[in-house]
Coordinates of C-alpha atoms in Angstrom, one line a residue:
X29 CA -1.0 21.2 -53.7
X30 CA -0.7 17.7 -52.3
X31 CA 2.8 16.3 -52.1
X32 CA 3.7 13.7 -54.7
X33 CA 4.2 10.3 -53.2
X34 CA 7.7 8.9 -53.7
X35 CA 6.8 5.4 -52.5
X36 CA 7.0 2.8 -55.2
X37 CA 3.6 1.5 -56.5
X38 CA 2.5 -1.8 -55.0
X39 CA 3.6 -4.6 -57.4
X40 CA 1.0 -6.5 -59.4
X41 CA 0.8 -10.1 -58.3
X42 CA 1.9 -12.5 -61.0
X43 CA -1.0 -14.1 -62.7
X44 CA -2.1 -17.4 -61.1
X45 CA -2.1 -20.5 -63.2
X46 CA -5.5 -21.9 -64.4
X47 CA -7.2 -23.7 -61.6
X48 CA -9.5 -23.7 -58.6
X49 CA -9.2 -22.0 -55.2
X50 CA -11.6 -23.1 -52.4
X51 CA -12.4 -20.0 -50.3
X52 CA -13.9 -20.0 -46.8
X53 CA -16.3 -17.2 -47.5
X54 CA -16.8 -14.8 -44.6
X55 CA -20.1 -13.6 -43.3
X56 CA -21.3 -10.3 -44.8
X57 CA -19.6 -10.8 -48.1
X58 CA -21.5 -11.5 -51.3
X59 CA -20.1 -14.2 -53.7
X60 CA -19.4 -11.3 -56.1
X61 CA -17.4 -9.5 -53.4
X62 CA -15.2 -12.6 -53.1
X63 CA -14.7 -12.7 -56.8
X64 CA -13.7 -9.1 -56.9
X65 CA -11.1 -9.7 -54.2
X66 CA -9.8 -12.8 -55.9
X67 CA -9.2 -11.0 -59.2
X68 CA -6.6 -8.9 -57.4
X69 CA -5.1 -11.8 -55.5
X70 CA -5.0 -14.0 -58.6
X71 CA -3.6 -11.2 -60.8
X72 CA -6.3 -11.6 -63.5
X73 CA -9.8 -10.6 -64.2
X74 CA -10.7 -14.1 -65.4
X75 CA -12.2 -15.3 -62.2
X76 CA -15.6 -16.7 -61.4
X77 CA -17.4 -18.7 -58.7
X78 CA -19.5 -21.8 -58.6
X79 CA -22.5 -22.1 -56.3
X80 CA -23.6 -18.7 -54.9
X81 CA -23.7 -18.2 -51.1
X82 CA -25.9 -15.6 -49.5
X83 CA -24.1 -12.7 -47.7
X84 CA -25.1 -14.2 -44.3
X85 CA -23.7 -17.6 -45.2
X86 CA -20.1 -18.7 -44.7
X87 CA -18.0 -21.6 -45.9
X88 CA -17.1 -23.3 -49.1
X89 CA -17.1 -21.1 -52.2
X90 CA -15.3 -22.6 -55.2
X91 CA -13.5 -20.0 -57.3
X92 CA -12.2 -20.7 -60.8
X93 CA -9.2 -18.9 -62.2
X94 CA -8.4 -18.6 -65.9
X95 CA -9.6 -21.4 -68.1
X96 CA -10.8 -23.3 -65.0
X97 CA -13.7 -21.0 -64.8
X98 CA -15.2 -23.1 -67.6
X99 CA -15.4 -26.0 -65.2
X100 CA -17.7 -24.2 -62.8
X101 CA -20.8 -25.4 -64.6
X102 CA -20.2 -28.9 -63.2
X103 CA -19.0 -27.6 -59.8
X104 CA -22.1 -25.6 -59.2
X105 CA -24.3 -28.6 -60.2
X106 CA -22.8 -30.9 -57.6
X107 CA -24.5 -31.9 -54.4
X108 CA -23.9 -29.6 -51.3
X109 CA -23.6 -30.1 -47.6
X110 CA -24.5 -27.5 -44.9
X111 CA -24.7 -27.0 -41.2
X112 CA -27.4 -24.5 -40.2
X113 CA -29.4 -23.2 -37.3
X114 CA -33.2 -22.9 -37.7
X115 CA -35.1 -20.6 -35.5
X116 CA -38.7 -21.9 -35.0
X117 CA -41.4 -19.5 -33.8
X118 CA -40.7 -16.6 -36.1
X119 CA -41.1 -16.1 -39.9
X120 CA -39.2 -13.4 -41.9
X121 CA -39.6 -11.9 -45.4
X122 CA -36.3 -13.5 -46.5
X123 CA -36.6 -16.8 -44.6
X124 CA -33.4 -15.8 -42.8
X125 CA -32.2 -13.5 -40.1
X126 CA -31.6 -10.6 -42.6
X127 CA -35.3 -10.2 -43.3
X128 CA -38.1 -8.4 -41.4
X129 CA -40.4 -10.4 -39.1
X130 CA -43.6 -11.3 -40.8
X131 CA -45.2 -13.4 -38.0
X132 CA -44.1 -14.5 -34.6
X133 CA -46.5 -17.1 -33.3
X134 CA -43.8 -18.6 -31.1
X135 CA -42.7 -22.2 -30.6
X136 CA -43.2 -22.7 -26.9
X137 CA -44.9 -26.1 -27.3
X138 CA -42.4 -27.5 -29.9
X139 CA -39.9 -30.0 -28.7
X140 CA -37.0 -31.8 -30.5
X141 CA -39.1 -35.0 -31.1
X142 CA -41.6 -32.9 -33.0
X143 CA -38.8 -31.5 -35.2
X144 CA -37.4 -34.9 -35.9
X145 CA -40.9 -36.0 -37.2
X146 CA -41.4 -32.8 -39.2
X147 CA -38.2 -33.2 -41.2
X148 CA -39.1 -36.6 -42.6
X149 CA -41.5 -35.3 -45.2
X150 CA -38.9 -32.7 -46.2
X151 CA -36.3 -35.4 -46.9
X152 CA -35.8 -37.2 -50.2
X153 CA -37.2 -36.2 -53.6
X154 CA -39.4 -33.2 -52.8
X155 CA -41.1 -30.3 -54.6
X156 CA -39.7 -27.0 -53.1
X157 CA -41.0 -23.5 -53.6
X158 CA -37.8 -21.3 -53.5
X159 CA -37.6 -18.3 -51.2
X160 CA -39.1 -15.3 -52.9
X161 CA -35.9 -13.4 -52.2
X162 CA -33.7 -15.5 -54.4
X163 CA -31.6 -15.1 -57.6
X164 CA -34.2 -16.9 -59.7
X165 CA -35.2 -14.8 -62.7
X166 CA -38.8 -13.8 -63.2
X167 CA -39.5 -12.3 -66.7
X168 CA -35.8 -11.5 -67.0
X169 CA -35.4 -9.9 -63.5
X170 CA -34.0 -11.5 -60.3
X171 CA -36.8 -12.4 -57.9
X172 CA -35.0 -10.6 -55.0
X173 CA -35.0 -7.3 -57.1
X174 CA -38.7 -7.5 -57.7
X175 CA -39.4 -8.2 -54.0
X176 CA -37.2 -5.2 -53.0
X177 CA -39.1 -3.1 -55.4
X178 CA -42.3 -3.9 -53.6
X179 CA -43.7 -6.6 -55.9
X180 CA -45.4 -9.8 -54.7
X181 CA -43.4 -12.7 -56.2
X182 CA -44.7 -16.2 -56.3
X183 CA -42.2 -18.8 -57.6
X184 CA -43.2 -22.2 -58.9
X185 CA -42.2 -25.3 -57.0
X186 CA -39.3 -27.2 -58.4
X187 CA -38.0 -30.8 -57.8
X188 CA -35.0 -31.1 -55.5
X189 CA -33.4 -33.8 -53.5
X190 CA -32.7 -33.5 -49.8
X191 CA -30.5 -36.6 -49.1
X192 CA -30.1 -35.8 -45.4
X193 CA -31.9 -33.5 -43.0
X194 CA -30.4 -34.4 -39.6
X195 CA -31.6 -32.7 -36.4
X196 CA -28.9 -31.8 -33.8
X197 CA -29.2 -29.8 -30.6
X198 CA -32.4 -27.9 -29.9
X199 CA -32.3 -24.9 -27.6
X200 CA -35.4 -23.1 -26.2
X201 CA -35.0 -19.4 -26.1
X202 CA -36.6 -16.0 -26.3
X203 CA -36.6 -13.5 -29.2
X204 CA -38.1 -10.1 -28.2
X205 CA -40.6 -11.8 -25.9
X206 CA -41.4 -14.6 -28.3
X207 CA -40.6 -18.2 -27.2
X208 CA -38.4 -19.8 -29.9
X209 CA -36.6 -23.0 -30.5
X210 CA -33.2 -22.8 -32.1
X211 CA -32.4 -26.1 -33.9
X212 CA -29.0 -27.1 -35.3
X213 CA -29.3 -29.1 -38.5
X214 CA -27.2 -30.8 -41.1
X215 CA -28.4 -30.8 -44.7
X216 CA -27.1 -32.7 -47.7
X217 CA -29.0 -31.6 -50.9
X218 CA -28.9 -31.3 -54.6
X219 CA -28.1 -28.2 -56.6
X220 CA -31.0 -25.8 -56.6
X221 CA -32.2 -26.5 -53.0
X222 CA -32.7 -23.5 -50.7
X223 CA -31.9 -24.3 -47.1
X224 CA -33.7 -21.1 -46.2
X225 CA -36.8 -22.6 -47.8
X226 CA -36.3 -25.8 -45.7
X227 CA -36.3 -23.6 -42.6
X228 CA -39.5 -21.9 -43.7
X229 CA -41.2 -25.2 -44.6
X230 CA -40.1 -26.8 -41.3
X231 CA -41.7 -24.0 -39.4
X232 CA -44.9 -24.3 -41.4
X233 CA -45.0 -28.1 -40.8
X234 CA -44.9 -27.5 -37.1
X235 CA -47.7 -24.9 -37.2
X236 CA -45.4 -21.9 -36.6
X237 CA -42.8 -19.8 -38.4
X238 CA -39.2 -20.7 -39.2
X239 CA -36.1 -19.0 -40.6
X240 CA -32.3 -19.4 -40.7
X241 CA -30.1 -17.7 -38.2
X242 CA -26.8 -19.3 -39.4
X243 CA -25.7 -21.2 -42.5
X244 CA -22.3 -22.7 -43.3
X245 CA -21.6 -24.7 -46.4
X246 CA -19.2 -27.5 -45.5
X247 CA -18.9 -29.2 -48.9
X248 CA -19.6 -28.6 -52.6
X249 CA -19.1 -31.7 -54.6
X250 CA -15.6 -33.0 -53.9
X251 CA -14.5 -29.7 -52.2
X252 CA -14.8 -29.3 -48.5
X253 CA -13.6 -27.1 -45.7
X254 CA -10.4 -29.0 -45.3
X255 CA -9.2 -27.5 -48.6
X256 CA -10.7 -24.0 -47.9
X257 CA -8.6 -20.9 -47.3
X258 CA -9.7 -17.6 -45.8
X259 CA -9.2 -14.4 -47.7
X260 CA -6.8 -13.3 -45.0
X261 CA -4.7 -16.4 -45.7
X262 CA -4.7 -15.8 -49.4
X263 CA -3.9 -12.1 -49.0
X264 CA -0.8 -13.1 -46.9
X265 CA 0.8 -14.7 -49.9
X266 CA 3.8 -12.5 -50.9
X267 CA 3.0 -10.1 -53.8
X268 CA 5.7 -11.5 -56.0
X269 CA 4.4 -15.1 -55.7
X270 CA 1.5 -16.4 -57.8
X271 CA -1.5 -17.7 -56.0
X272 CA -1.5 -21.5 -55.5
X273 CA -4.4 -23.3 -57.1
X274 CA -5.9 -26.8 -57.5
X275 CA -4.9 -27.7 -61.1
X276 CA -7.7 -28.3 -63.6
X277 CA -7.3 -32.1 -63.7
X278 CA -7.5 -32.5 -59.9
X279 CA -10.3 -29.9 -59.8
X280 CA -12.4 -31.8 -62.4
X281 CA -11.7 -35.1 -60.7
X282 CA -13.2 -33.7 -57.5
X283 CA -16.5 -33.4 -59.3
X284 CA -16.5 -35.8 -62.2
X285 CA -15.4 -39.4 -62.9
X286 CA -12.0 -39.5 -64.7
X287 CA -11.7 -40.9 -68.2
X288 CA -8.0 -41.7 -68.9
X289 CA -6.7 -41.0 -72.4
X290 CA -3.8 -42.4 -74.3
X291 CA -1.7 -40.0 -76.5
X292 CA -3.8 -40.6 -79.6
X293 CA -7.0 -40.0 -77.8
X294 CA -5.7 -36.8 -76.1
X295 CA -4.6 -35.5 -79.5
X296 CA -8.0 -36.3 -81.1
X297 CA -9.9 -34.6 -78.3
X298 CA -7.6 -31.5 -78.4
X299 CA -8.9 -31.1 -82.0
X300 CA -12.5 -31.5 -80.8
X301 CA -12.9 -35.0 -82.2
X302 CA -14.7 -37.9 -80.5
X303 CA -13.0 -40.9 -79.0
X304 CA -14.0 -44.4 -78.2
X305 CA -16.7 -44.8 -75.6
X306 CA -15.6 -46.3 -72.2
X307 CA -18.5 -48.6 -71.1
X308 CA -20.2 -48.3 -67.8
X309 CA -20.6 -44.5 -67.7
X310 CA -23.7 -42.5 -68.6
X311 CA -22.7 -38.9 -67.7
X312 CA -19.9 -36.4 -68.2
X313 CA -16.3 -37.3 -67.3
X314 CA -12.9 -35.5 -67.0
X315 CA -10.8 -36.7 -69.9
X316 CA -7.2 -36.7 -68.6
X317 CA -4.1 -37.3 -70.8
X318 CA -1.2 -39.5 -70.0
X319 CA 0.7 -36.4 -68.8
X320 CA -1.9 -35.7 -66.2
X321 CA -3.3 -32.7 -68.1
X322 CA -7.1 -32.2 -68.3
X323 CA -7.8 -32.2 -72.0
X324 CA -11.6 -32.0 -72.1
X325 CA -14.9 -32.8 -70.4
X326 CA -16.6 -35.5 -72.4
X327 CA -20.0 -37.2 -72.5
X328 CA -21.3 -40.4 -74.2
X329 CA -23.3 -39.6 -77.3
X330 CA -24.1 -41.7 -80.4
X331 CA -21.8 -44.4 -79.2
X332 CA -18.7 -42.2 -78.7
X333 CA -17.2 -40.0 -76.0
X334 CA -17.6 -36.5 -77.4
X335 CA -16.2 -33.3 -76.0
X336 CA -18.5 -30.9 -74.2
X337 CA -15.6 -28.6 -73.4
X338 CA -12.0 -28.7 -74.7
X339 CA -9.5 -27.3 -72.1
X340 CA -6.3 -28.2 -73.8
X341 CA -6.8 -27.3 -77.5
X342 CA -4.3 -28.4 -80.1
X343 CA -1.3 -26.0 -80.0
X344 CA -2.6 -24.4 -76.8

């Protein structure tokens, strides 16, 4: 019979307040892995993330805790910035280094000037065919699940905006006997853009293959790496101390314009009522009360600012 442990159980960390934590996601972790870890660190199961990162990718993953998870819709819809390395000369099944090689025509004749010319048509408002191994649903099932089951998946092109596609250092190399060109790039893009697909399309534009070998998200909306903490740093917080978070008002202000409220407006919105429209804005805003508390997210409709989401309900 195994001896009974006499050591005291590890104390449960106090529940973190509602808010946002910016995590520097490590390579090899899925976004869901990070959420599972954060549930323990935040002392609550009410945790979610905004803007999925592939397991290979690192960098900014915005995690919501408590009622702040309801803000993640606007966080995930914000623009994003990445640094990446594209390997030209080889195409893979996943458009990144985790897939199997499909073709390896090589990139021996490709130089940096060619790459600079080829990124121009991939910049601005473009129609992009997402990578087949993506989380997009096809007839109710994720595309990547269908691909892994052996199905051929063809996804429709969708409009995205690539605000910047900057070419950095280009390094000739060799991959299993195939001449390749590894190109460092910086990408600023709208929600829904696949940087993997940009690597694929860049290779195709140059008459060869292309895939990602590294991807790091440096910014999501108003959250960047300067605010990010590693899971190791977060785990080092003493077990009897609640996790520190970005409060909902500051978190919303990092993504949305702020609509200040007086006391009467804050009370009305807390009951789900509309308030007077502030001219000069045509999209959602973070409605913040005179005490600095995020009351609601509002949008102009029918001549009034109407709540899309109430965060500080009356009596709550």
